[in-house]
GROMACS .gro file of C-alpha atoms in nm:
model
  104
    1MET     CA    1  -0.668   1.302  -2.373
    2LYS     CA    2  -0.566   1.362  -2.777
    3ILE     CA    3  -0.253   1.098  -2.886
    4ASN     CA    4   0.042   1.306  -3.008
    5MET     CA    5   0.069   1.046  -3.350
    6VAL     CA    6   0.439   1.253  -3.471
    7ALA     CA    7   0.509   1.160  -3.103
    8LEU     CA    8   0.356   0.781  -3.149
    9VAL     CA    9   0.593   0.734  -3.411
   10GLY     CA   10   0.886   0.852  -3.237
   11LEU     CA   11   0.825   0.664  -2.894
   12LEU     CA   12   0.770   0.295  -3.137
   13PHE     CA   13   1.053   0.355  -3.319
   14LEU     CA   14   1.290   0.435  -2.965
   15ASP     CA   15   1.116   0.092  -2.793
   16LEU     CA   16   1.240  -0.128  -3.091
   17ILE     CA   17   1.577   0.011  -3.064
   18LEU     CA   18   1.567   0.003  -2.689
   19VAL     CA   19   1.395  -0.317  -2.540
   20GLY     CA   20   1.691  -0.579  -2.590
   21ILE     CA   21   1.864  -0.254  -2.337
   22GLY     CA   22   1.558  -0.340  -2.142
   23ILE     CA   23   1.622  -0.680  -2.196
   24ALA     CA   24   1.982  -0.726  -2.136
   25LEU     CA   25   1.919  -0.474  -1.832
   26ILE     CA   26   1.648  -0.691  -1.625
   27ALA     CA   27   1.879  -1.102  -1.699
   28LEU     CA   28   2.166  -0.882  -1.450
   29VAL     CA   29   1.972  -0.803  -1.274
   30PHE     CA   30   1.762  -1.196  -1.261
   31SER     CA   31   2.135  -1.353  -1.285
   32LEU     CA   32   2.275  -1.086  -0.999
   33TRP     CA   33   2.002  -1.262  -0.768
   34VAL     CA   34   2.035  -1.626  -0.913
   35VAL     CA   35   2.479  -1.569  -0.770
   36VAL     CA   36   2.325  -1.391  -0.438
   37VAL     CA   37   2.098  -1.757  -0.389
   38SER     CA   38   2.358  -2.009  -0.486
   39PHE     CA   39   2.607  -1.847  -0.296
   40ILE     CA   40   2.449  -1.802   0.058
   41ALA     CA   41   2.335  -2.202  -0.056
   42SER     CA   42   2.637  -2.305  -0.082
   43PRO     CA   43   2.738  -2.432   0.266
   44PHE     CA   44   2.430  -2.628   0.269
   45LEU     CA   45   2.512  -2.804  -0.058
   46VAL     CA   46   2.842  -2.907   0.086
   47VAL     CA   47   2.685  -3.078   0.386
   48VAL     CA   48   2.344  -3.243   0.175
   49ALA     CA   49   2.607  -3.345  -0.070
   50HIS     CA   50   2.815  -3.585   0.201
   51PHE     CA   51   2.579  -3.702   0.299
   52LEU     CA   52   2.416  -3.799  -0.053
   53ASP     CA   53   2.742  -3.953  -0.089
   54PHE     CA   54   2.844  -3.716  -0.413
   55GLN     CA   55   3.143  -3.650  -0.274
   56GLU     CA   56   3.366  -3.679   0.032
   57PHE     CA   57   3.322  -3.418   0.303
   58THR     CA   58   3.657  -3.202   0.366
   59ILE     CA   59   3.720  -2.885   0.546
   60TRP     CA   60   3.830  -2.646   0.318
   61ARG     CA   61   3.510  -2.679   0.080
   62ILE     CA   62   3.332  -2.567   0.358
   63VAL     CA   63   3.513  -2.308   0.480
   64LEU     CA   64   3.501  -2.206   0.131
   65GLY     CA   65   3.080  -2.274   0.056
   66SER     CA   66   3.153  -2.074   0.439
   67VAL     CA   67   3.326  -1.823   0.293
   68PHE     CA   68   3.129  -1.763  -0.046
   69ALA     CA   69   2.825  -1.762   0.178
   70ALA     CA   70   2.964  -1.397   0.433
   71LEU     CA   71   3.092  -1.262   0.116
   72SER     CA   72   2.715  -1.323  -0.063
   73PHE     CA   73   2.599  -1.113   0.243
   74THR     CA   74   2.754  -0.823   0.327
   75VAL     CA   75   2.896  -0.749  -0.049
   76ILE     CA   76   2.697  -0.861  -0.325
   77LEU     CA   77   2.350  -0.892  -0.136
   78PRO     CA   78   2.302  -0.520  -0.047
   79PHE     CA   79   2.403  -0.409  -0.425
   80ALA     CA   80   2.199  -0.596  -0.551
   81LYS     CA   81   1.927  -0.492  -0.368
   82THR     CA   82   2.075  -0.090  -0.445
   83ALA     CA   83   2.086  -0.265  -0.888
   84THR     CA   84   1.749  -0.397  -0.822
   85SER     CA   85   1.561  -0.095  -0.723
   86LYS     CA   86   1.791   0.133  -0.997
   87VAL     CA   87   1.731  -0.050  -1.205
   88LYS     CA   88   1.328  -0.085  -1.099
   89GLN     CA   89   1.339   0.331  -1.095
   90LEU     CA   90   1.457   0.339  -1.450
   91PHE     CA   91   1.174   0.173  -1.603
   92ILE     CA   92   0.914   0.380  -1.363
   93ASN     CA   93   1.039   0.677  -1.521
   94TYR     CA   94   1.048   0.627  -1.912
   95PHE     CA   95   0.711   0.465  -1.900
   96VAL     CA   96   0.636   0.820  -1.680
   97PHE     CA   97   0.876   1.017  -2.012
   98HIS     CA   98   0.700   0.774  -2.214
   99GLN     CA   99   0.289   0.871  -2.067
  100GLN     CA  100   0.374   1.289  -2.111
  101SER     CA  101   0.536   1.290  -2.423
  102LEU     CA  102   0.286   1.062  -2.580
  103TYR     CA  103  -0.050   1.249  -2.551
  104LYS     CA  104  -0.063   1.565  -2.534
   0.00000   0.00000   0.00000
């Protein structure tokens, strides 16, 4: 296989432009998963904070933590799975395009 030098130069400049977008997409997916984990852990953190005497136990805190956990399981978790698979497929398609355009 022979490397197309013109395509190599063009892809290097394209990669310089797209590297920031790629880092931003990875950061968005990572932050989405951090939100999912923190929402799921919120009712448990309320109970742990009560037993360690960090805060008083009030019913609205446990209710709000349970609402966050339910919201995470029903809405945010499926969205995070879909977003992760779409971003993964986007990167795979870009790498396939990269290989196809680079080699003659």
